[in-house]
Coordinates of C-alpha atoms in Angstrom, one line a residue:
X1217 CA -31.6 -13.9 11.8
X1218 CA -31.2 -11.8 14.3
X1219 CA -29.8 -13.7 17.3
X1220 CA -28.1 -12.5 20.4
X1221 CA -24.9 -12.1 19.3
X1222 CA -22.1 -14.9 20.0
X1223 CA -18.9 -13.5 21.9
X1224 CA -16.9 -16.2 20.6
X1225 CA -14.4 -15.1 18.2
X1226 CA -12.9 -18.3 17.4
X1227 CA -12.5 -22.2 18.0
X1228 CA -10.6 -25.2 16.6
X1229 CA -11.9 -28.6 16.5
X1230 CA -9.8 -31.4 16.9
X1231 CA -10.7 -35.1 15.5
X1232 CA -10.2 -37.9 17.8
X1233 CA -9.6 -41.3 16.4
X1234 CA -9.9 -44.8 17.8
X1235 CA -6.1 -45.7 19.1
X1236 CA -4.6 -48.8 18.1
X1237 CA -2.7 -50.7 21.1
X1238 CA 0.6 -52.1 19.6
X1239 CA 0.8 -55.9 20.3
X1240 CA 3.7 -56.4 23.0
X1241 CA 5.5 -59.3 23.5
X1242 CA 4.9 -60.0 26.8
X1243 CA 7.6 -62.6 26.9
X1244 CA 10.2 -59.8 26.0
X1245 CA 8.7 -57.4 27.9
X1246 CA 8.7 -59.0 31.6
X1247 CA 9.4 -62.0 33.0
X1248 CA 7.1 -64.7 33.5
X1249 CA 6.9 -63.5 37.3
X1250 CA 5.5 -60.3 36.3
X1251 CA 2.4 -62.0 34.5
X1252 CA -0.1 -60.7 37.2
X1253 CA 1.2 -57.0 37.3
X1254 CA 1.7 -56.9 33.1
X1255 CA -2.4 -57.6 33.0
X1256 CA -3.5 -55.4 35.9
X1257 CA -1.3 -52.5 33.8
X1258 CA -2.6 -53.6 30.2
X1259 CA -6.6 -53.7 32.0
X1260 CA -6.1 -50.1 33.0
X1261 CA -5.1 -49.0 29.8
X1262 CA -7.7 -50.8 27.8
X1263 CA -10.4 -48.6 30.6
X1264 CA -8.6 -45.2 30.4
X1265 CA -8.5 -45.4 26.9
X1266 CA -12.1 -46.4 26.5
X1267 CA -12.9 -42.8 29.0
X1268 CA -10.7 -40.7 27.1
X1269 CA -12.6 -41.8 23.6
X1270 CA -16.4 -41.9 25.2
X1271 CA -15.6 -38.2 27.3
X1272 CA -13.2 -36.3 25.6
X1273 CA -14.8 -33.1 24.1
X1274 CA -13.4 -31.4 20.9
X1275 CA -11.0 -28.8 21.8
X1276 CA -12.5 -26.0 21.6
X1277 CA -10.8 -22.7 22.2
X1278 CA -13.3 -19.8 23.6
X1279 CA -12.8 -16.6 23.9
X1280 CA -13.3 -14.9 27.6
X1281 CA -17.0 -14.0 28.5
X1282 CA -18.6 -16.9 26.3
X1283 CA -20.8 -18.7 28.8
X1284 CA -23.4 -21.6 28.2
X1285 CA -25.6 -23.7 30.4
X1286 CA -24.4 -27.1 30.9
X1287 CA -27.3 -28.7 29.2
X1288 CA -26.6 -25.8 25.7
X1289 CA -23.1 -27.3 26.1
X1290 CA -23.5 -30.9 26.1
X1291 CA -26.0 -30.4 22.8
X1292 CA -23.6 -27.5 21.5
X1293 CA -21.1 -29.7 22.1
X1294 CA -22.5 -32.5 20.2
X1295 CA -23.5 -31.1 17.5
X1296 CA -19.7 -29.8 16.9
X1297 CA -18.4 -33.1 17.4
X1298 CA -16.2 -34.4 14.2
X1299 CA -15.4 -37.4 16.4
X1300 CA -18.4 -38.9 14.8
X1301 CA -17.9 -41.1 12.2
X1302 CA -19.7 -40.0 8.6
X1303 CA -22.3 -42.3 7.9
X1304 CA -22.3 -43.9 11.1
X1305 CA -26.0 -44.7 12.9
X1306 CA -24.4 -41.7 15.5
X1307 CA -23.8 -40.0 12.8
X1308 CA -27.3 -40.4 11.2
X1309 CA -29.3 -39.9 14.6
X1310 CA -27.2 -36.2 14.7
X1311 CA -28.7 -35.4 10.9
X1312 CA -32.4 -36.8 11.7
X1313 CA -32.3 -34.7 14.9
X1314 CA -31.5 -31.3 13.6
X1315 CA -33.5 -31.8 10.7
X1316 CA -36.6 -32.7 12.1
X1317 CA -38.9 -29.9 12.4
X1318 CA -41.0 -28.9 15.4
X1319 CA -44.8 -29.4 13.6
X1320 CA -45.8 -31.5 11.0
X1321 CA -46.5 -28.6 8.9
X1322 CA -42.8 -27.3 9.1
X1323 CA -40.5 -27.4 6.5
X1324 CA -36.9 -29.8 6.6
X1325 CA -34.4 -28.1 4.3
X1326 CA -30.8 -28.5 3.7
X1327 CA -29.3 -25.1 3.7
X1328 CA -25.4 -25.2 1.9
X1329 CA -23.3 -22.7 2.8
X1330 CA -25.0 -22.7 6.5
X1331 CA -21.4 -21.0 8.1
X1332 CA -21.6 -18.4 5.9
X1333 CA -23.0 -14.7 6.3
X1334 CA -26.4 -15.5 4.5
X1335 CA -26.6 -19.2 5.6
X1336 CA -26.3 -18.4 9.4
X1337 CA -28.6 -15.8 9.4
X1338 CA -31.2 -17.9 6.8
X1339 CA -30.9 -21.1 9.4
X1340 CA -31.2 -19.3 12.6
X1341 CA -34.8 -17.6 11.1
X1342 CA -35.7 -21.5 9.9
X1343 CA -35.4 -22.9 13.5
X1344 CA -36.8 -20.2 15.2
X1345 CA -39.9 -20.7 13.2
X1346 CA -40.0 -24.3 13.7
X1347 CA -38.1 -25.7 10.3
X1348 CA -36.1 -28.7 10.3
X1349 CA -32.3 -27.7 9.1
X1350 CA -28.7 -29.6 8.4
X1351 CA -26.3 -27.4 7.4
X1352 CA -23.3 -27.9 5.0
X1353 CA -20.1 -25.9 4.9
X1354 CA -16.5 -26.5 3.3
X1355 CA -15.1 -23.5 5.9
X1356 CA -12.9 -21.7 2.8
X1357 CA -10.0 -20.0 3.5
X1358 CA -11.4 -17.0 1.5
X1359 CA -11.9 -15.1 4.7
X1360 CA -10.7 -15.7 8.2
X1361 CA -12.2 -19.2 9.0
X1362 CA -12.3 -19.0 12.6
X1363 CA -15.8 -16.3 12.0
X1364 CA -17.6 -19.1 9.8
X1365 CA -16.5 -21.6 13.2
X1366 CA -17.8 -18.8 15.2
X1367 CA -21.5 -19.2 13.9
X1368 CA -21.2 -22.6 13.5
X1369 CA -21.0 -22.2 17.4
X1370 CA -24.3 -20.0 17.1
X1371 CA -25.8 -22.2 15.4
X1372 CA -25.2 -25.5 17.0
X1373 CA -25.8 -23.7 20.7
X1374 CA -29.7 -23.9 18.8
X1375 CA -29.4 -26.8 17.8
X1376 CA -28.4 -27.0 14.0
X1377 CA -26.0 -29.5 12.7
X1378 CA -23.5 -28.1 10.1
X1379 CA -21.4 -30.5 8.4
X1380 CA -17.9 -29.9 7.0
X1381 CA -18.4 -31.1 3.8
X1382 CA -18.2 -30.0 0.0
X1383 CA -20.6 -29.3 -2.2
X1384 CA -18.9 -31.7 -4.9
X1385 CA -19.1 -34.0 -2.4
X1386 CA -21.4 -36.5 -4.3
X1387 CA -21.2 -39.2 -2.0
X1388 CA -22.1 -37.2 1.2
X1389 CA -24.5 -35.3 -0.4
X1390 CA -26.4 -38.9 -1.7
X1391 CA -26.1 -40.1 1.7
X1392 CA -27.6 -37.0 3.1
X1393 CA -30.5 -37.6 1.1
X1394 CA -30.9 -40.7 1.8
X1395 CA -31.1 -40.4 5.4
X1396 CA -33.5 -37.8 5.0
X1397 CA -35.8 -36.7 2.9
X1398 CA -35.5 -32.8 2.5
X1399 CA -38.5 -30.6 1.0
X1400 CA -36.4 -27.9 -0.1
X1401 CA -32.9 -26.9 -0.4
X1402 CA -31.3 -23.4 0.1
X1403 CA -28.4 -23.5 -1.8
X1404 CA -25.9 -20.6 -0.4
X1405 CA -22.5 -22.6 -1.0
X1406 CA -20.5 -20.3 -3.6
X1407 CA -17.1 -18.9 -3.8
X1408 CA -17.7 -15.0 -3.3
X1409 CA -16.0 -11.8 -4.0
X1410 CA -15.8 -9.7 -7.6
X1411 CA -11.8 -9.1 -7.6
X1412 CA -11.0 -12.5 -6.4
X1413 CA -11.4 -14.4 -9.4
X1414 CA -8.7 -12.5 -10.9
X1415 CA -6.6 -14.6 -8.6
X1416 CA -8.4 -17.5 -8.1
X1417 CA -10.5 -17.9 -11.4
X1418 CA -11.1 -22.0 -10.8
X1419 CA -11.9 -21.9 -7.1
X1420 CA -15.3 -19.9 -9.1
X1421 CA -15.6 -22.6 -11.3
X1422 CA -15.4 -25.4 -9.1
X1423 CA -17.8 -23.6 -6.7
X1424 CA -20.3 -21.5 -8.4
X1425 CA -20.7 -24.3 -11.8
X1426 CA -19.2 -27.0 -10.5
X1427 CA -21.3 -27.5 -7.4
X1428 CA -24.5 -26.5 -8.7
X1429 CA -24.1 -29.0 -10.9
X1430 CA -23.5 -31.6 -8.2
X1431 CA -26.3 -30.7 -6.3
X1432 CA -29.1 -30.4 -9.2
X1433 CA -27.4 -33.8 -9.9
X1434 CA -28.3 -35.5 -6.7
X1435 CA -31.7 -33.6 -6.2
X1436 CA -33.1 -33.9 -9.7
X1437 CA -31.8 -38.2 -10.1
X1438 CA -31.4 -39.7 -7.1
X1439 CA -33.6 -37.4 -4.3
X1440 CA -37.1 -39.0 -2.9
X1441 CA -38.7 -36.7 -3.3
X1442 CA -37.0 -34.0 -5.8
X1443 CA -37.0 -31.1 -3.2
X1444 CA -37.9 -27.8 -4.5
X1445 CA -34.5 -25.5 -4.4
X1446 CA -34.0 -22.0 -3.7
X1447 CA -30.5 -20.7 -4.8
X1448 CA -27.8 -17.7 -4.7
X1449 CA -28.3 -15.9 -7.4
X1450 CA -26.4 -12.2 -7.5
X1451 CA -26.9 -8.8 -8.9
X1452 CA -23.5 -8.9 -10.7
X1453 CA -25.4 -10.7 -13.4
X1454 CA -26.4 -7.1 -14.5
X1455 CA -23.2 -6.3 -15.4
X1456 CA -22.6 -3.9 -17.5
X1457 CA -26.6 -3.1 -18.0
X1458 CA -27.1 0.6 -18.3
X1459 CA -31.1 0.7 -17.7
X1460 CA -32.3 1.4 -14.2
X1461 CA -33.5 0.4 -11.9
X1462 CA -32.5 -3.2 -12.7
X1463 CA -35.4 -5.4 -13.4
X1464 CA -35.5 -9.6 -13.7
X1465 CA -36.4 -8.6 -17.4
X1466 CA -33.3 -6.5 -18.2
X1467 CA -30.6 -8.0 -20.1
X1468 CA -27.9 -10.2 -18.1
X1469 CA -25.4 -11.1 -21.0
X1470 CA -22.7 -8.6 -20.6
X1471 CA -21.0 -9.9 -17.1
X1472 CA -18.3 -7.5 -16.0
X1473 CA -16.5 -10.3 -13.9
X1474 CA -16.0 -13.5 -13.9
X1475 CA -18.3 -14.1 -10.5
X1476 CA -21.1 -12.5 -12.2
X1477 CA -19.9 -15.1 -15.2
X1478 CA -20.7 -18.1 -13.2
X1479 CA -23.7 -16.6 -11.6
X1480 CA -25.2 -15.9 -15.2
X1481 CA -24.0 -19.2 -16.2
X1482 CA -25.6 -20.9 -12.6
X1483 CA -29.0 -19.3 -13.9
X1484 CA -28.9 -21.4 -17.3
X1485 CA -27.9 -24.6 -15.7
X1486 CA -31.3 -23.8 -13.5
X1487 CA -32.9 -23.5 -16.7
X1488 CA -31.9 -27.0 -17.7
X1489 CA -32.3 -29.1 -15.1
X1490 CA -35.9 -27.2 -14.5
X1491 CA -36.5 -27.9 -18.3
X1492 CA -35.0 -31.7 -17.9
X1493 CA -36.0 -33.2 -14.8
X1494 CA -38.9 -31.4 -13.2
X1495 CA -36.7 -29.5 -10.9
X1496 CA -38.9 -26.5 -8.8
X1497 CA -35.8 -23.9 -9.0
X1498 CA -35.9 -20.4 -7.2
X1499 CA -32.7 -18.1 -8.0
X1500 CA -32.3 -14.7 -5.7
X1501 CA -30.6 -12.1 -7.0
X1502 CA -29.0 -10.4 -3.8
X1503 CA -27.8 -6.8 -3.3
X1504 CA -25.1 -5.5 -1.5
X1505 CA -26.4 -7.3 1.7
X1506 CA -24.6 -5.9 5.4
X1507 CA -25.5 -6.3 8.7
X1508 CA -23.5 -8.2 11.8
X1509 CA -22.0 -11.3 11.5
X1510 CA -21.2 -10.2 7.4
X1511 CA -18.4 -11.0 5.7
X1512 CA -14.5 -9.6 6.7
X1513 CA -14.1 -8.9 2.6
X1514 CA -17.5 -6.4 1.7
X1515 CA -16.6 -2.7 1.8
X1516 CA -18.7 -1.9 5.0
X1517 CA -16.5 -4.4 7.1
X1518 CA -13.1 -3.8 6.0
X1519 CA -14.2 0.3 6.5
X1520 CA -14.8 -0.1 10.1
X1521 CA -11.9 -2.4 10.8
X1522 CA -9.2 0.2 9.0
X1523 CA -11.0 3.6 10.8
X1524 CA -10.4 2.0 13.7
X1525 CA -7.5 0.6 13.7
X1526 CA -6.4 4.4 11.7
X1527 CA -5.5 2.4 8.2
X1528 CA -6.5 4.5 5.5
X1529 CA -9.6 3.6 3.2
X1530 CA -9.8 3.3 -0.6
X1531 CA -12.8 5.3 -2.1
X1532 CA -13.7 4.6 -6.1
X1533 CA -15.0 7.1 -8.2
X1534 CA -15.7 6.7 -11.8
X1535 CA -13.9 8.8 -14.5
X1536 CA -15.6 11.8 -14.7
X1537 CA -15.5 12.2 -11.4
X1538 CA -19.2 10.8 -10.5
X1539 CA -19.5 8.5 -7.0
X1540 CA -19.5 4.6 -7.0
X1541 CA -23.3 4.0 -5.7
X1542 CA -24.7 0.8 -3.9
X1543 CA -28.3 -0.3 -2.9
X1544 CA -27.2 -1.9 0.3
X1545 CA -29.5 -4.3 1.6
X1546 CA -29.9 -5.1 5.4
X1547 CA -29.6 -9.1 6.3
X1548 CA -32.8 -9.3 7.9
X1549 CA -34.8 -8.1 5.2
X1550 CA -32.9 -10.4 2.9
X1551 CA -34.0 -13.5 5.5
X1552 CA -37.4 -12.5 4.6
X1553 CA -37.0 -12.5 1.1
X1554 CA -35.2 -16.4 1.3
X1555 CA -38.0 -17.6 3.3
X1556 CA -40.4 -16.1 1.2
X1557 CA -39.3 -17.8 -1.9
X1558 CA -38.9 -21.2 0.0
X1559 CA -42.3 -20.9 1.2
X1560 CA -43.9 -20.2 -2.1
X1561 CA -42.0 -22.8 -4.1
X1562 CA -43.5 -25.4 -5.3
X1563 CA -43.0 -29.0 -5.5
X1564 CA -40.7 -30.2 -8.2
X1565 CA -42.3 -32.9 -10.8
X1566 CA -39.7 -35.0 -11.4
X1567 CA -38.9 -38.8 -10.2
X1568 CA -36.2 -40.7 -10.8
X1569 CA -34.7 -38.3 -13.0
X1570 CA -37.7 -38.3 -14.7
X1571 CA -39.9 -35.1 -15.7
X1572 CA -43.1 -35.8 -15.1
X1573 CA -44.6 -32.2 -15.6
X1574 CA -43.8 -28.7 -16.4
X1575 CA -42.5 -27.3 -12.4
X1576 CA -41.6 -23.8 -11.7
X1577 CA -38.6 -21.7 -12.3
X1578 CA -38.2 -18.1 -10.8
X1579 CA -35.5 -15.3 -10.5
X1580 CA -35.8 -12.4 -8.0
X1581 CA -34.0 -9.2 -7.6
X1582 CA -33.7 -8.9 -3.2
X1583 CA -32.5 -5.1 -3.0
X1584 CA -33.3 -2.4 -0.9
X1585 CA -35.0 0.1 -3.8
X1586 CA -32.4 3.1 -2.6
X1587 CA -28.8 3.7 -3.6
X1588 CA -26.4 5.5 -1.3
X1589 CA -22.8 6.6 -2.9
X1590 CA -20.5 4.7 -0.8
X1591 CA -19.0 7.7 0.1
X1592 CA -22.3 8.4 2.2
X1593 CA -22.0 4.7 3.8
X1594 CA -18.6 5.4 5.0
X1595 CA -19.9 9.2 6.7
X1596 CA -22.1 7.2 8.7
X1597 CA -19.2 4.3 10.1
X1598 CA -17.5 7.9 11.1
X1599 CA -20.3 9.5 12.8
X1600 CA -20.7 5.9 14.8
X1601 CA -17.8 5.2 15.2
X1602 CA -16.6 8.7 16.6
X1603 CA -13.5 8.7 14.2
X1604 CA -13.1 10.4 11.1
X1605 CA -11.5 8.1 7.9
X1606 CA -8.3 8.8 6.4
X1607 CA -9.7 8.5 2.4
X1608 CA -7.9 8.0 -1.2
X1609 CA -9.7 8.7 -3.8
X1610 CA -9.0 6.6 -6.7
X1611 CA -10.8 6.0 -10.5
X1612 CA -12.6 2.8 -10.4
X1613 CA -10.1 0.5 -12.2
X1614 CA -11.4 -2.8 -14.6
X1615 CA -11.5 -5.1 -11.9
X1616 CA -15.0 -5.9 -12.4
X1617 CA -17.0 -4.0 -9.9
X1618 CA -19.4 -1.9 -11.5
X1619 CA -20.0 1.6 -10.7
X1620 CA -24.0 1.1 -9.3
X1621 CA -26.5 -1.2 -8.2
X1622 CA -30.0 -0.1 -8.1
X1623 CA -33.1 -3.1 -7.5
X1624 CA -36.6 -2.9 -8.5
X1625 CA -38.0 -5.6 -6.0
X1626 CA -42.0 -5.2 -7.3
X1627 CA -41.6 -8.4 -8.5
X1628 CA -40.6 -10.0 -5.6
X1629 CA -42.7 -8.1 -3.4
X1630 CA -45.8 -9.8 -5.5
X1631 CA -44.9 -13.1 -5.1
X1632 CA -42.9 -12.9 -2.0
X1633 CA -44.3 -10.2 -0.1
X1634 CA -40.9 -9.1 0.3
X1635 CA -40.5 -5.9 1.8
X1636 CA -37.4 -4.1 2.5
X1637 CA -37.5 -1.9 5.7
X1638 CA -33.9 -1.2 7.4
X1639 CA -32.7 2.3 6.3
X1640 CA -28.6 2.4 6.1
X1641 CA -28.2 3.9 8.9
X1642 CA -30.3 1.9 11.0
X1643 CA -28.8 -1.1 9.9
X1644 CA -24.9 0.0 10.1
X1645 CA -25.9 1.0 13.8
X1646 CA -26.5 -2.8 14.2
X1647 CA -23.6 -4.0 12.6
X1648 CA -21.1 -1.3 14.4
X1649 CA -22.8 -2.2 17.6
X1650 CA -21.9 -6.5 16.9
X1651 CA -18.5 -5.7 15.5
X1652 CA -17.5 -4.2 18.7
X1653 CA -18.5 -6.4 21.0
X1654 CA -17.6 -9.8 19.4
X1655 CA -13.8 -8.6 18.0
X1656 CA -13.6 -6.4 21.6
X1657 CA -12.8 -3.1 19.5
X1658 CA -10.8 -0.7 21.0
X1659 CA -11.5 3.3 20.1
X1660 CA -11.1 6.6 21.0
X1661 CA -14.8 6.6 22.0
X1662 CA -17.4 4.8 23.6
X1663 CA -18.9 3.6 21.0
X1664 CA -21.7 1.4 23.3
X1665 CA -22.3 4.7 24.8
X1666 CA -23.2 6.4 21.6
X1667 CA -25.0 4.0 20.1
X1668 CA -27.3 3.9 23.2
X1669 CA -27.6 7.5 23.3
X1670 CA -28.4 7.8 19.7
X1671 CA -31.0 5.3 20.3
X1672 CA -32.8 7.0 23.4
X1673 CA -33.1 10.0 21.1
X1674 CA -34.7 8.2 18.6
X1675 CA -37.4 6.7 20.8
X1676 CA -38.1 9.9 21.8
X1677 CA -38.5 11.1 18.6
X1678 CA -40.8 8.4 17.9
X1679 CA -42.7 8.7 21.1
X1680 CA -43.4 12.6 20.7
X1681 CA -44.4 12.2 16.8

């Protein structure tokens, strides 16, 4: 997915309804004189109105430096549009158009979640290829909702619709497939975060169960064709799983959260509706994924925000003492890994609701192989950054992270070719570098400067070796 990055930090969108002229009594209003002047008046009216509604663009608040061509604005513009009216032909024409792909080899698929971290990233890499994509998002409060706006920007300025709609939706959803007839589905849409559902527990269930359930609904009975679905899995379904590194044929009954609950519980609904209805089903098991545009509540984020802004950072330990260890997994190589598994799916074999033959089900760990103590993670944000981190140390309480994550990705690198390649380092360099220019960050140093230096030397390096 990797995009020039969007300066934008955030936008609102306005909807614009039809107005309703109020019947006037004319004969209260003016004299019968007055008839001539009271039509000339009601005439412009009726034509400004009809201006405002054909040429008034959403509101859309930009921050300073974003720039567009006037033709990217019109389409970006467009395709951001909530003016037009669901299930309208206008309406329609906007969903056939961004789903349509480039060749007739390309694939059309509906990616849920499209505003989010994963799902920008995943569409962006679609398009560029010459996919057809719609994206869906319900813009959750969970995190700031002006950054999920902010690549819905990015990705309309490329020309990808993303609706604002809900997964439980099932009216939209059956419309959307209806109006067009998706090959595969990559089904991102989830309510994240391990310590959340200690606040939140439904928002999980509605999300994570709930919404699976809606969409395997409409794919598997009412879909023509049944596309074949590729879905968020997570490596909290390991849980409490002591044997390393973590393998697709380990054990994944002892959740530690309830996230990694409903993830566990999303794999055996993907069992059903495979076993039911014909349903091709692909689950991805992510690690730890970082890189730019990620998500405001993952450890790496919230680290370089607080360093810079001098806030001091909670580091967890476990209780004898031993680091808290992640296999942190660079975006881009986890785009390769969602592609890989959407190009290798098969078709589903199911009609109607109807199973008309055995179809495929797979799960896949997407990891990077290597686990870094987080401790390490946060030396590098200091050694970027230029500023050292004010730490506490504190025992890893039951809140249902786990102490490590650790993949073993042979699997998927035999049927996916997937191939992890960004180093921490390399890949915090790219995130640092996006952070600070799209939220403007202010430090001590220059961190553009550094960044640039540190990457001179390294070509250097590379050009001497």
């Amino acid at each position: 997915m990797a995009s020039a990055p969007d300066t934008s930090k955030s936008f609102k969108l306005e909807r614009h309804g039809g107005y309703l002229l109020r019947r006037i009594n004319s004969t209260k209003v003016i004299a019968a004189s007055s008839h001539l002047l009271f039509r000339a008046s009601i005439l412009a009216t009726v034509v400004l109105i009809l201006l405002f509604t054909l040429h008034y663009p959403p509101l859309l608040l930009s921050h300073s430096g974003a720039a567009a061509s006037s033709a990217a604005h019109s389409n970006h513009r467009s395709l951001l549009s909530s003016a037009v009216t669901y299930g309208s032909a206008a309406w329609e024409r906007e969903v056939r158009r961004s789903a349509t792909p480039r060749s007739p080899s390309g694939l059309t698929v509906l990616v849920t979640g499209a505003a989010g971290f994963v799902g920008t990233h995943c569409s962006l890499a679609l398009k560029k290829r010459g996919d057809g994509v719609v994206g869906l998002d319900n813009f959750n409060s969970y995190y700031d909702p002006s950054l999920k706006r902010a690549r819905q920007s990015l990705l309309s300025r490329h020309g990808i619709l993303v609706l604002h709609a809900d997964i439980n939706d099932t009216p939209l959803l059956t419309k959307l497939f209806d109006v067009v007839p998706f090959s595969h589905v990559l089904h991102l849409a989830a309510q994240a975060g391990v310590r959340y559902a200690m606040r939140n527990p439904q928002s999980y269930v509605a999300s994570n169960v709930a919404g699976l359930v809606a969409l395997f609904e409409i794919a598997a009975k009412h879909a023509d064709p049944q596309p074949a679905v590729v879905w968020a899995s997570s490596s909290s379904v390991y849980g409490l799983n002591t044997a390393t590194p973590f393998s697709e044929l380990h054990r994944t009954d002892r959740p530690a959260s309830l996230y990694a609950a409903t993830k566990k519980a999303g794999e055996a609904i993907a069992h059903t509706y495979n076993h039911i209805y014909g349903l091709s089903i692909t689950g991805l098991r992510f690690f730890t994924v970082y890189g730019p545009w990620g998500r405001p509540d993952m450890a790496y984020f919230s680290f370089t925000n607080d360093i810079i802004s001098g806030k001091p950072i909670t580091l967890f330990r476990m209780q004898d003492g031993t680091a808290v260890q992640r296999d942190f997994t660079y975006i881009d190589d986890v785009v390769k890994g969602c592609l890989g598994a959407l190009d290798t799916a098969k078709p589903s074999t199911g009609s109607g609701g109807k199973k008309q033959g055995p179809a495929q089900l797979r799960v896949y760990n997407l990891g990077n192989t290597s686990p870094v103590p987080v401790a390490k993670m946060v030396g590098i944000l200091e050694e970027l950054l230029g500023t050292k981190a004010k730490k506490n140390l504190v025992t890893l309480p039951q809140n249902g992270d786990v102490p490590f994550t650790h993949a073993n990705v042979s699997l998927a690198k035999k049927d996916l070719g997937y191939r992890p390649t960004t180093d921490l380092a390399t890949g915090l360099k790219k995130f640092v570098k996006w952070y600070v220019e799209y939220y403007g960050a202010k430090t001590g140093n220059n961190v553009h400067s550094k960044i640039k230096k540190m990457e001179a030397k390294e070509a250097e390096e590379e050009a001497s070796a």
